[in-house]
PDB file of C-alpha atoms in Angstrom:
ATOM      1  CA  MET A   1       8.460   1.772  30.919  1.00 73.00           C
ATOM      2  CA  ASP A   2       6.020  -1.084  30.402  1.00 84.00           C
ATOM      3  CA  LEU A   3       3.979  -2.567  27.571  1.00 83.00           C
ATOM      4  CA  ALA A   4       0.834  -0.685  28.633  1.00 84.00           C
ATOM      5  CA  GLN A   5       2.637   2.630  28.158  1.00 88.00           C
ATOM      6  CA  LEU A   6       3.907   1.563  24.753  1.00 87.00           C
ATOM      7  CA  ARG A   7       0.406   0.488  23.664  1.00 83.00           C
ATOM      8  CA  THR A   8      -0.946   3.834  24.830  1.00 88.00           C
ATOM      9  CA  LEU A   9       1.720   5.642  22.808  1.00 89.00           C
ATOM     10  CA  VAL A  10       0.788   3.692  19.666  1.00 85.00           C
ATOM     11  CA  HIS A  11      -2.965   4.213  19.998  1.00 84.00           C
ATOM     12  CA  VAL A  12      -2.775   7.913  20.838  1.00 90.00           C
ATOM     13  CA  ALA A  13      -0.385   8.470  17.923  1.00 89.00           C
ATOM     14  CA  GLU A  14      -2.678   6.624  15.505  1.00 83.00           C
ATOM     15  CA  LEU A  15      -5.890   8.320  16.664  1.00 86.00           C
ATOM     16  CA  GLY A  16      -4.508  11.753  17.576  1.00 89.00           C
ATOM     17  CA  SER A  17      -6.742  11.894  20.616  1.00 89.00           C
ATOM     18  CA  LEU A  18      -6.653  10.674  24.207  1.00 88.00           C
ATOM     19  CA  SER A  19     -10.424  10.293  24.306  1.00 88.00           C
ATOM     20  CA  LYS A  20     -10.499   8.154  21.147  1.00 87.00           C
ATOM     21  CA  ALA A  21      -7.624   6.025  22.414  1.00 87.00           C
ATOM     22  CA  ALA A  22      -9.418   5.594  25.744  1.00 86.00           C
ATOM     23  CA  GLY A  23     -12.510   4.408  23.899  1.00 85.00           C
ATOM     24  CA  ARG A  24     -10.544   1.900  21.836  1.00 79.00           C
ATOM     25  CA  LEU A  25      -8.565   0.553  24.793  1.00 81.00           C
ATOM     26  CA  ARG A  26     -11.520   0.765  27.196  1.00 81.00           C
ATOM     27  CA  ILE A  27      -9.386   2.573  29.768  1.00 88.00           C
ATOM     28  CA  ALA A  28     -10.265   5.819  31.524  1.00 88.00           C
ATOM     29  CA  GLN A  29      -8.798   8.889  29.823  1.00 90.00           C
ATOM     30  CA  PRO A  30      -6.976  10.173  32.955  1.00 89.00           C
ATOM     31  CA  ALA A  31      -5.187   6.823  33.232  1.00 90.00           C
ATOM     32  CA  LEU A  32      -3.969   7.074  29.626  1.00 89.00           C
ATOM     33  CA  SER A  33      -2.853  10.660  30.160  1.00 90.00           C
ATOM     34  CA  ARG A  34      -0.848   9.555  33.187  1.00 91.00           C
ATOM     35  CA  GLN A  35       0.807   6.744  31.188  1.00 91.00           C
ATOM     36  CA  ILE A  36       1.912   9.232  28.520  1.00 92.00           C
ATOM     37  CA  ARG A  37       3.307  11.609  31.166  1.00 91.00           C
ATOM     38  CA  LEU A  38       5.202   8.787  32.884  1.00 90.00           C
ATOM     39  CA  LEU A  39       6.653   7.641  29.568  1.00 92.00           C
ATOM     40  CA  GLU A  40       7.719  11.205  28.698  1.00 91.00           C
ATOM     41  CA  ASP A  41       9.355  11.563  32.119  1.00 91.00           C
ATOM     42  CA  GLU A  42      11.197   8.280  31.732  1.00 91.00           C
ATOM     43  CA  LEU A  43      12.427   9.092  28.212  1.00 92.00           C
ATOM     44  CA  GLY A  44      13.172  12.710  29.040  1.00 92.00           C
ATOM     45  CA  ALA A  45      11.395  14.005  25.943  1.00 93.00           C
ATOM     46  CA  ARG A  46       8.014  15.465  24.983  1.00 93.00           C
ATOM     47  CA  LEU A  47       6.231  12.899  22.838  1.00 93.00           C
ATOM     48  CA  PHE A  48       3.104  14.905  21.989  1.00 93.00           C
ATOM     49  CA  ASP A  49       2.082  18.523  21.562  1.00 92.00           C
ATOM     50  CA  ARG A  50      -1.279  19.049  23.278  1.00 87.00           C
ATOM     51  CA  HIS A  51      -3.850  21.441  21.850  1.00 82.00           C
ATOM     52  CA  GLY A  52      -7.601  21.871  21.739  1.00 75.00           C
ATOM     53  CA  ARG A  53      -8.062  19.575  18.746  1.00 76.00           C
ATOM     54  CA  GLY A  54      -6.100  16.637  20.113  1.00 83.00           C
ATOM     55  CA  MET A  55      -2.566  15.264  20.372  1.00 90.00           C
ATOM     56  CA  VAL A  56       0.094  15.818  17.697  1.00 90.00           C
ATOM     57  CA  ILE A  57       3.133  13.569  17.866  1.00 92.00           C
ATOM     58  CA  THR A  58       6.552  15.257  17.987  1.00 93.00           C
ATOM     59  CA  GLU A  59       9.717  14.154  16.198  1.00 92.00           C
ATOM     60  CA  ALA A  60      10.921  12.539  19.422  1.00 93.00           C
ATOM     61  CA  GLY A  61       7.529  10.874  19.655  1.00 91.00           C
ATOM     62  CA  ARG A  62       7.867   9.463  16.131  1.00 90.00           C
ATOM     63  CA  GLU A  63      11.190   7.890  17.029  1.00 90.00           C
ATOM     64  CA  ALA A  64       9.722   6.443  20.227  1.00 91.00           C
ATOM     65  CA  LEU A  65       6.705   5.197  18.255  1.00 88.00           C
ATOM     66  CA  ARG A  66       8.919   3.326  15.796  1.00 83.00           C
ATOM     67  CA  HIS A  67      10.635   1.452  18.620  1.00 85.00           C
ATOM     68  CA  ALA A  68       7.380   0.908  20.520  1.00 87.00           C
ATOM     69  CA  LYS A  69       5.793  -0.802  17.520  1.00 81.00           C
ATOM     70  CA  ARG A  70       8.802  -3.049  17.183  1.00 79.00           C
ATOM     71  CA  VAL A  71       8.749  -4.051  20.861  1.00 84.00           C
ATOM     72  CA  LEU A  72       5.010  -4.770  20.761  1.00 79.00           C
ATOM     73  CA  ALA A  73       5.322  -6.780  17.542  1.00 74.00           C
ATOM     74  CA  GLU A  74       8.157  -8.865  18.978  1.00 76.00           C
ATOM     75  CA  THR A  75       6.151  -9.434  22.153  1.00 78.00           C
ATOM     76  CA  GLU A  76       3.190 -10.698  20.141  1.00 71.00           C
ATOM     77  CA  GLU A  77       5.522 -12.881  18.085  1.00 66.00           C
ATOM     78  CA  LEU A  78       7.015 -14.371  21.252  1.00 72.00           C
ATOM     79  CA  ARG A  79       3.533 -15.131  22.576  1.00 69.00           C
ATOM     80  CA  ALA A  80       2.540 -16.740  19.264  1.00 64.00           C
ATOM     81  CA  SER A  81       5.707 -18.849  19.006  1.00 67.00           C
ATOM     82  CA  VAL A  82       5.271 -20.220  22.518  1.00 66.00           C
ATOM     83  CA  SER A  83       1.614 -21.006  21.814  1.00 59.00           C
ATOM     84  CA  GLY A  84       2.538 -23.061  18.729  1.00 59.00           C
ATOM     85  CA  PRO A  85       2.252 -22.608  14.943  1.00 59.00           C
ATOM     86  CA  GLY A  86      -1.489 -23.239  14.893  1.00 62.00           C
ATOM     87  CA  ALA A  87      -2.346 -20.654  17.518  1.00 69.00           C
ATOM     88  CA  GLU A  88      -4.702 -17.818  16.648  1.00 77.00           C
ATOM     89  CA  LEU A  89      -2.822 -14.642  15.791  1.00 83.00           C
ATOM     90  CA  THR A  90      -3.280 -11.412  17.723  1.00 82.00           C
ATOM     91  CA  GLY A  91      -1.738  -7.958  17.681  1.00 81.00           C
ATOM     92  CA  HIS A  92      -1.440  -5.477  14.841  1.00 85.00           C
ATOM     93  CA  VAL A  93      -0.280  -5.666  11.229  1.00 91.00           C
ATOM     94  CA  ALA A  94      -0.087  -2.743   8.806  1.00 93.00           C
ATOM     95  CA  VAL A  95      -0.255  -3.489   5.067  1.00 97.00           C
ATOM     96  CA  GLY A  96       0.625  -0.958   2.370  1.00 96.00           C
ATOM     97  CA  LEU A  97      -1.111  -1.192  -1.013  1.00 95.00           C
ATOM     98  CA  PRO A  98      -0.993   0.889  -4.205  1.00 90.00           C
ATOM     99  CA  PRO A  99      -4.351   2.648  -4.706  1.00 88.00           C
ATOM    100  CA  THR A 100      -5.269   0.530  -7.740  1.00 86.00           C
ATOM    101  CA  LEU A 101      -4.612  -2.679  -5.845  1.00 92.00           C
ATOM    102  CA  ALA A 102      -6.295  -1.482  -2.652  1.00 93.00           C
ATOM    103  CA  ASP A 103      -9.612  -1.184  -4.485  1.00 90.00           C
ATOM    104  CA  MET A 104      -9.363  -4.805  -5.589  1.00 93.00           C
ATOM    105  CA  ILE A 105      -8.086  -6.745  -2.601  1.00 95.00           C
ATOM    106  CA  SER A 106      -9.021  -4.787   0.533  1.00 96.00           C
ATOM    107  CA  VAL A 107     -12.363  -6.541   1.021  1.00 96.00           C
ATOM    108  CA  PRO A 108     -11.103 -10.123   0.459  1.00 97.00           C
ATOM    109  CA  LEU A 109      -8.025  -9.420   2.620  1.00 97.00           C
ATOM    110  CA  VAL A 110     -10.174  -8.185   5.499  1.00 97.00           C
ATOM    111  CA  ALA A 111     -12.422 -11.229   4.996  1.00 97.00           C
ATOM    112  CA  ALA A 112      -9.411 -13.573   5.195  1.00 96.00           C
ATOM    113  CA  PHE A 113      -8.322 -12.114   8.534  1.00 96.00           C
ATOM    114  CA  SER A 114     -11.871 -12.020   9.886  1.00 96.00           C
ATOM    115  CA  ALA A 115     -12.404 -15.687   9.056  1.00 94.00           C
ATOM    116  CA  THR A 116      -9.058 -17.001  10.319  1.00 92.00           C
ATOM    117  CA  HIS A 117      -7.497 -14.506  12.736  1.00 92.00           C
ATOM    118  CA  PRO A 118     -10.232 -12.093  13.870  1.00 94.00           C
ATOM    119  CA  ARG A 119      -8.190 -10.822  16.833  1.00 89.00           C
ATOM    120  CA  VAL A 120      -5.531  -9.271  14.590  1.00 91.00           C
ATOM    121  CA  ARG A 121      -5.997  -5.519  14.210  1.00 89.00           C
ATOM    122  CA  LEU A 122      -5.476  -4.995  10.473  1.00 94.00           C
ATOM    123  CA  GLN A 123      -4.422  -1.581   9.161  1.00 92.00           C
ATOM    124  CA  LEU A 124      -4.553  -0.888   5.405  1.00 96.00           C
ATOM    125  CA  VAL A 125      -2.552   2.006   3.955  1.00 94.00           C
ATOM    126  CA  ALA A 126      -3.289   2.965   0.323  1.00 92.00           C
ATOM    127  CA  ALA A 127      -0.497   5.058  -1.212  1.00 88.00           C
ATOM    128  CA  TYR A 128       1.975   5.228  -4.079  1.00 82.00           C
ATOM    129  CA  THR A 129       5.286   3.369  -4.050  1.00 81.00           C
ATOM    130  CA  GLY A 130       7.445   6.248  -2.779  1.00 80.00           C
ATOM    131  CA  TYR A 131       5.278   6.780   0.282  1.00 84.00           C
ATOM    132  CA  LEU A 132       5.066   3.039   0.984  1.00 89.00           C
ATOM    133  CA  LEU A 133       8.856   2.701   0.797  1.00 87.00           C
ATOM    134  CA  ASP A 134       9.305   5.524   3.292  1.00 85.00           C
ATOM    135  CA  SER A 135       6.721   3.953   5.593  1.00 87.00           C
ATOM    136  CA  LEU A 136       8.507   0.595   5.468  1.00 87.00           C
ATOM    137  CA  TYR A 137      11.821   2.170   6.441  1.00 83.00           C
ATOM    138  CA  ARG A 138      10.209   4.169   9.248  1.00 79.00           C
ATOM    139  CA  GLY A 139       8.590   1.023  10.615  1.00 79.00           C
ATOM    140  CA  GLU A 140       5.073   2.402  10.117  1.00 82.00           C
ATOM    141  CA  ILE A 141       3.935  -0.565   8.016  1.00 90.00           C
ATOM    142  CA  ASP A 142       4.954  -4.220   8.173  1.00 90.00           C
ATOM    143  CA  LEU A 143       4.714  -5.117   4.498  1.00 94.00           C
ATOM    144  CA  ALA A 144       3.715  -3.544   1.215  1.00 95.00           C
ATOM    145  CA  VAL A 145       2.975  -4.479  -2.365  1.00 95.00           C
ATOM    146  CA  LEU A 146       5.315  -2.438  -4.557  1.00 91.00           C
ATOM    147  CA  TYR A 147       5.319  -1.961  -8.316  1.00 84.00           C
ATOM    148  CA  ASP A 148       8.951  -0.983  -8.697  1.00 66.00           C
ATOM    149  CA  PRO A 149      11.069  -4.047  -9.600  1.00 55.00           C
ATOM    150  CA  ARG A 150      14.190  -2.093  -8.605  1.00 62.00           C
ATOM    151  CA  ALA A 151      13.197  -1.760  -4.943  1.00 56.00           C
ATOM    152  CA  PRO A 152      16.197  -1.233  -2.646  1.00 60.00           C
ATOM    153  CA  ARG A 153      18.162  -4.404  -1.863  1.00 62.00           C
ATOM    154  CA  SER A 154      17.880  -3.816   1.881  1.00 71.00           C
ATOM    155  CA  LEU A 155      14.184  -4.738   1.785  1.00 81.00           C
ATOM    156  CA  ARG A 156      13.027  -8.324   1.947  1.00 86.00           C
ATOM    157  CA  ILE A 157      11.488  -8.837  -1.493  1.00 89.00           C
ATOM    158  CA  ARG A 158       9.291 -11.688  -2.724  1.00 92.00           C
ATOM    159  CA  PRO A 159       8.116 -11.720  -6.367  1.00 92.00           C
ATOM    160  CA  LEU A 160       4.350 -11.704  -6.662  1.00 94.00           C
ATOM    161  CA  MET A 161       3.034 -11.098 -10.194  1.00 94.00           C
ATOM    162  CA  GLN A 162       3.920  -9.555 -13.511  1.00 93.00           C
ATOM    163  CA  GLU A 163       1.229  -7.891 -15.581  1.00 92.00           C
ATOM    164  CA  ALA A 164       0.899  -6.199 -18.975  1.00 92.00           C
ATOM    165  CA  LEU A 165       0.174  -2.521 -19.489  1.00 94.00           C
ATOM    166  CA  PHE A 166      -2.784  -1.441 -21.617  1.00 96.00           C
ATOM    167  CA  LEU A 167      -3.847   1.705 -23.419  1.00 97.00           C
ATOM    168  CA  ILE A 168      -7.178   2.597 -21.819  1.00 97.00           C
ATOM    169  CA  GLY A 169      -9.727   4.983 -23.278  1.00 97.00           C
ATOM    170  CA  PRO A 170     -13.390   5.948 -22.917  1.00 97.00           C
ATOM    171  CA  GLY A 171     -16.198   3.621 -23.928  1.00 96.00           C
ATOM    172  CA  ASP A 172     -16.377   5.006 -27.478  1.00 96.00           C
ATOM    173  CA  ALA A 173     -12.613   4.762 -28.147  1.00 95.00           C
ATOM    174  CA  GLY A 174     -12.958   1.364 -29.804  1.00 93.00           C
ATOM    175  CA  LEU A 175      -9.933  -0.183 -28.103  1.00 97.00           C
ATOM    176  CA  THR A 176     -10.067  -3.983 -27.951  1.00 95.00           C
ATOM    177  CA  ALA A 177      -7.933  -6.854 -26.681  1.00 92.00           C
ATOM    178  CA  GLU A 178      -7.885  -8.308 -30.220  1.00 95.00           C
ATOM    179  CA  GLU A 179      -6.180  -5.237 -31.716  1.00 96.00           C
ATOM    180  CA  PRO A 180      -2.909  -4.436 -29.905  1.00 96.00           C
ATOM    181  CA  VAL A 181      -1.588  -0.901 -30.200  1.00 96.00           C
ATOM    182  CA  PRO A 182       2.080  -0.388 -31.197  1.00 95.00           C
ATOM    183  CA  PHE A 183       3.776   1.792 -28.609  1.00 94.00           C
ATOM    184  CA  ARG A 184       4.897   4.258 -31.267  1.00 94.00           C
ATOM    185  CA  ALA A 185       1.202   4.874 -32.094  1.00 95.00           C
ATOM    186  CA  LEU A 186       0.929   6.769 -28.794  1.00 96.00           C
ATOM    187  CA  ALA A 187       2.682   9.747 -30.406  1.00 94.00           C
ATOM    188  CA  GLY A 188       0.184  12.579 -30.689  1.00 90.00           C
ATOM    189  CA  GLN A 189      -2.413  10.974 -28.432  1.00 94.00           C
ATOM    190  CA  ARG A 190      -3.466  13.036 -25.412  1.00 96.00           C
ATOM    191  CA  LEU A 191      -2.451  11.035 -22.348  1.00 97.00           C
ATOM    192  CA  LEU A 192      -3.434  11.432 -18.702  1.00 97.00           C
ATOM    193  CA  LEU A 193      -0.661  10.052 -16.512  1.00 95.00           C
ATOM    194  CA  PRO A 194       0.682  10.270 -12.952  1.00 89.00           C
ATOM    195  CA  SER A 195       3.475  12.729 -12.235  1.00 88.00           C
ATOM    196  CA  THR A 196       7.148  11.820 -12.526  1.00 82.00           C
ATOM    197  CA  ARG A 197       7.261  10.998  -8.797  1.00 76.00           C
ATOM    198  CA  HIS A 198       5.598   7.686  -9.587  1.00 78.00           C
ATOM    199  CA  GLY A 199       7.060   4.541 -11.109  1.00 78.00           C
ATOM    200  CA  LEU A 200       4.394   4.073 -13.786  1.00 86.00           C
ATOM    201  CA  ARG A 201       5.142   7.437 -15.388  1.00 88.00           C
ATOM    202  CA  ASN A 202       8.860   6.747 -15.436  1.00 86.00           C
ATOM    203  CA  MET A 203       8.291   3.326 -16.976  1.00 88.00           C
ATOM    204  CA  VAL A 204       6.074   4.756 -19.705  1.00 92.00           C
ATOM    205  CA  GLN A 205       8.635   7.464 -20.441  1.00 91.00           C
ATOM    206  CA  HIS A 206      11.384   4.848 -20.698  1.00 90.00           C
ATOM    207  CA  PHE A 207       9.452   2.893 -23.320  1.00 90.00           C
ATOM    208  CA  ALA A 208       8.594   6.081 -25.198  1.00 92.00           C
ATOM    209  CA  ASP A 209      12.292   6.923 -25.369  1.00 91.00           C
ATOM    210  CA  GLU A 210      13.001   3.422 -26.675  1.00 87.00           C
ATOM    211  CA  ALA A 211      10.317   3.846 -29.334  1.00 87.00           C
ATOM    212  CA  GLY A 212      11.709   7.271 -30.279  1.00 90.00           C
ATOM    213  CA  ILE A 213       8.471   9.178 -29.702  1.00 94.00           C
ATOM    214  CA  ALA A 214       7.429  12.202 -27.655  1.00 94.00           C
ATOM    215  CA  LEU A 215       4.420  11.772 -25.384  1.00 94.00           C
ATOM    216  CA  ASP A 216       1.650  14.362 -25.261  1.00 95.00           C
ATOM    217  CA  ILE A 217       0.932  14.544 -21.534  1.00 95.00           C
ATOM    218  CA  GLY A 218      -2.307  16.499 -21.426  1.00 93.00           C
ATOM    219  CA  LEU A 219      -2.639  16.243 -17.659  1.00 94.00           C
ATOM    220  CA  GLU A 220      -0.630  14.931 -14.736  1.00 94.00           C
ATOM    221  CA  ILE A 221      -2.800  13.504 -12.003  1.00 91.00           C
ATOM    222  CA  ASP A 222      -1.845  11.446  -8.962  1.00 87.00           C
ATOM    223  CA  SER A 223      -5.367  10.411  -7.981  1.00 87.00           C
ATOM    224  CA  TYR A 224      -6.303   7.034  -9.426  1.00 86.00           C
ATOM    225  CA  THR A 225     -10.037   7.646  -8.966  1.00 89.00           C
ATOM    226  CA  ALA A 226      -9.905  11.033 -10.677  1.00 93.00           C
ATOM    227  CA  LEU A 227      -7.742   9.599 -13.461  1.00 93.00           C
ATOM    228  CA  LYS A 228     -10.304   6.899 -14.192  1.00 93.00           C
ATOM    229  CA  ASP A 229     -13.181   9.396 -14.136  1.00 95.00           C
ATOM    230  CA  LEU A 230     -11.416  11.785 -16.521  1.00 97.00           C
ATOM    231  CA  VAL A 231     -10.655   9.003 -19.005  1.00 97.00           C
ATOM    232  CA  ARG A 232     -14.252   7.823 -18.793  1.00 96.00           C
ATOM    233  CA  GLN A 233     -15.439  11.369 -19.565  1.00 96.00           C
ATOM    234  CA  GLY A 234     -13.259  11.537 -22.666  1.00 96.00           C
ATOM    235  CA  TYR A 235     -10.547  13.968 -21.533  1.00 96.00           C
ATOM    236  CA  GLY A 236      -7.792  11.652 -22.749  1.00 96.00           C
ATOM    237  CA  ARG A 237      -6.399   8.141 -22.521  1.00 97.00           C
ATOM    238  CA  THR A 238      -4.168   6.560 -19.944  1.00 97.00           C
ATOM    239  CA  ILE A 239      -1.728   3.677 -19.634  1.00 96.00           C
ATOM    240  CA  LEU A 240      -2.387   1.231 -16.848  1.00 93.00           C
ATOM    241  CA  THR A 241      -2.868  -2.438 -16.134  1.00 91.00           C
ATOM    242  CA  ARG A 242      -6.317  -3.734 -17.018  1.00 91.00           C
ATOM    243  CA  ALA A 243      -7.170  -5.262 -13.641  1.00 92.00           C
ATOM    244  CA  PRO A 244      -8.253  -2.118 -11.735  1.00 90.00           C
ATOM    245  CA  MET A 245     -10.406  -1.093 -14.702  1.00 91.00           C
ATOM    246  CA  HIS A 246     -11.985  -4.477 -15.419  1.00 91.00           C
ATOM    247  CA  GLU A 247     -15.458  -3.613 -14.098  1.00 91.00           C
ATOM    248  CA  ASP A 248     -15.641  -0.428 -16.190  1.00 95.00           C
ATOM    249  CA  ILE A 249     -14.339  -2.307 -19.233  1.00 95.00           C
ATOM    250  CA  ALA A 250     -16.899  -5.093 -18.787  1.00 93.00           C
ATOM    251  CA  ALA A 251     -19.663  -2.475 -18.462  1.00 96.00           C
ATOM    252  CA  GLY A 252     -18.508  -0.641 -21.609  1.00 96.00           C
ATOM    253  CA  ARG A 253     -17.599   2.558 -19.758  1.00 96.00           C
ATOM    254  CA  LEU A 254     -13.951   2.095 -20.732  1.00 97.00           C
ATOM    255  CA  THR A 255     -12.138   0.200 -23.484  1.00 97.00           C
ATOM    256  CA  ALA A 256      -8.611  -1.230 -23.434  1.00 97.00           C
ATOM    257  CA  ALA A 257      -6.000  -2.587 -25.833  1.00 97.00           C
ATOM    258  CA  PRO A 258      -2.633  -4.190 -25.037  1.00 95.00           C
ATOM    259  CA  LEU A 259       0.511  -2.272 -25.952  1.00 95.00           C
ATOM    260  CA  VAL A 260       3.138  -3.979 -28.141  1.00 93.00           C
ATOM    261  CA  ASP A 261       6.493  -3.271 -29.788  1.00 90.00           C
ATOM    262  CA  PRO A 262       7.577  -2.977 -27.025  1.00 88.00           C
ATOM    263  CA  ALA A 263       5.095  -4.618 -24.681  1.00 90.00           C
ATOM    264  CA  PRO A 264       5.577  -3.051 -21.231  1.00 90.00           C
ATOM    265  CA  ILE A 265       5.468  -5.467 -18.308  1.00 90.00           C
ATOM    266  CA  ARG A 266       5.156  -4.304 -14.720  1.00 89.00           C
ATOM    267  CA  ARG A 267       6.183  -6.507 -11.807  1.00 91.00           C
ATOM    268  CA  LEU A 268       4.597  -6.535  -8.373  1.00 93.00           C
ATOM    269  CA  VAL A 269       6.541  -7.660  -5.328  1.00 93.00           C
ATOM    270  CA  LEU A 270       5.817  -8.207  -1.651  1.00 94.00           C
ATOM    271  CA  SER A 271       8.195  -6.103   0.431  1.00 93.00           C
ATOM    272  CA  PHE A 272       8.848  -6.522   4.148  1.00 91.00           C
ATOM    273  CA  GLN A 273      10.655  -4.336   6.665  1.00 83.00           C
ATOM    274  CA  PRO A 274      14.435  -4.586   6.300  1.00 76.00           C
ATOM    275  CA  ASP A 275      15.532  -4.626   9.923  1.00 71.00           C
ATOM    276  CA  ARG A 276      13.292  -7.018  11.823  1.00 74.00           C
ATOM    277  CA  PRO A 277      11.972 -10.572  11.430  1.00 77.00           C
ATOM    278  CA  VAL A 278       8.722 -10.981   9.530  1.00 84.00           C
ATOM    279  CA  SER A 279       5.901 -11.572  12.014  1.00 85.00           C
ATOM    280  CA  ARG A 280       3.410 -14.393  11.622  1.00 87.00           C
ATOM    281  CA  ALA A 281       0.649 -11.850  11.021  1.00 90.00           C
ATOM    282  CA  ALA A 282       2.678 -10.237   8.223  1.00 92.00           C
ATOM    283  CA  GLU A 283       3.405 -13.682   6.758  1.00 92.00           C
ATOM    284  CA  PHE A 284      -0.307 -14.465   6.791  1.00 94.00           C
ATOM    285  CA  ALA A 285      -1.097 -11.129   5.121  1.00 97.00           C
ATOM    286  CA  GLY A 286       1.460 -11.746   2.366  1.00 96.00           C
ATOM    287  CA  ALA A 287       0.183 -15.270   1.718  1.00 96.00           C
ATOM    288  CA  ALA A 288      -3.428 -14.042   1.665  1.00 97.00           C
ATOM    289  CA  ILE A 289      -2.590 -11.297  -0.853  1.00 97.00           C
ATOM    290  CA  ALA A 290      -0.873 -13.823  -3.127  1.00 96.00           C
ATOM    291  CA  ALA A 291      -3.842 -16.204  -2.895  1.00 96.00           C
ATOM    292  CA  ILE A 292      -6.354 -13.440  -3.626  1.00 97.00           C
ATOM    293  CA  MET A 293      -4.436 -12.278  -6.680  1.00 96.00           C
ATOM    294  CA  ALA A 294      -3.992 -15.842  -7.965  1.00 95.00           C
ATOM    295  CA  GLU A 295      -7.753 -16.382  -7.678  1.00 96.00           C
ATOM    296  CA  GLN A 296      -8.474 -13.126  -9.503  1.00 95.00           C
ATOM    297  CA  LEU A 297      -5.964 -14.097 -12.198  1.00 94.00           C
ATOM    298  CA  SER A 298      -7.796 -17.401 -12.732  1.00 94.00           C
ATOM    299  CA  GLN A 299     -11.031 -15.410 -13.159  1.00 93.00           C
ATOM    300  CA  GLY A 300      -9.513 -13.264 -15.902  1.00 90.00           C
ATOM    301  CA  VAL A 301      -9.370 -10.079 -13.835  1.00 91.00           C
ATOM    302  CA  TRP A 302      -5.588  -9.786 -14.249  1.00 91.00           C
ATOM    303  CA  VAL A 303      -3.627 -10.128 -17.487  1.00 91.00           C
ATOM    304  CA  GLY A 304      -0.272 -11.550 -16.470  1.00 92.00           C
ATOM    305  CA  GLU A 305       1.206 -14.394 -14.468  1.00 94.00           C
ATOM    306  CA  MET A 306       2.070 -15.213 -10.886  1.00 94.00           C
ATOM    307  CA  LEU A 307       5.767 -15.325 -10.028  1.00 92.00           C
ATOM    308  CA  ALA A 308       7.508 -17.837  -7.802  1.00 77.00           C
ATOM    309  CA  GLY A 309       8.453 -16.430  -4.398  1.00 63.00           C
TER     310      GLY A 309
END
């Protein structure tokens, strides 16, 4: 097998189509099809199921894809190391972000790569912590921002920021930063929260148990956008950090008050793949994310503090 075959495998798997991969790679479709067939013959396994709507990767293909990405990343890293530390980065880097954070830093992160390393193919994956953890272990993403401070020890973890949780309600709820809400006052309030599969819900439940109260969960919803819209329309209140809601709060569409007694703090960390060296592109992405968040913190978007790496 050669690097061209591995690149073809990666692109066809990502796009689910030979024709789309041919367009991206600027190679004739029959040539790509032949590369896939040769790779399947060499590995002795079917990597894709072909059907009228495109190419669907098989389980054997997923395993081959994981190794292919690693080989290509190490090849790019070798090229970069030989070229010197100041060389322009190339290749591919996949970054996982929680949905709330993706809305805030995707544009400045893309701008940072475009200005400094425009030849890097940046992939952004917005998902909750559980999915991002699985993707890290499968080698599908290179780094992720995770909310869970108890991330598995096998990951490479770098502290990023800690932030306070707020009670957030509609514009007429009268919640203000000057009037903190005791956690026990949440008893009896209709709350809209993510399901128990997500770290935020488990954290809120932990503090409710400590405060000796029962939460009234009026609705479980795992869509951040829908959650914000429902709170704005007055269907209940939620518990979240203030940063992803700051524009709505500034416009008066939402109001927010800090929670106290206890005051929940959520920590964000940068997490890298456990079983391979961190590439220069992933290092740049992590540093850019930290810089973006530090700048937003200085502007009052975040309520919290940066943590030493």
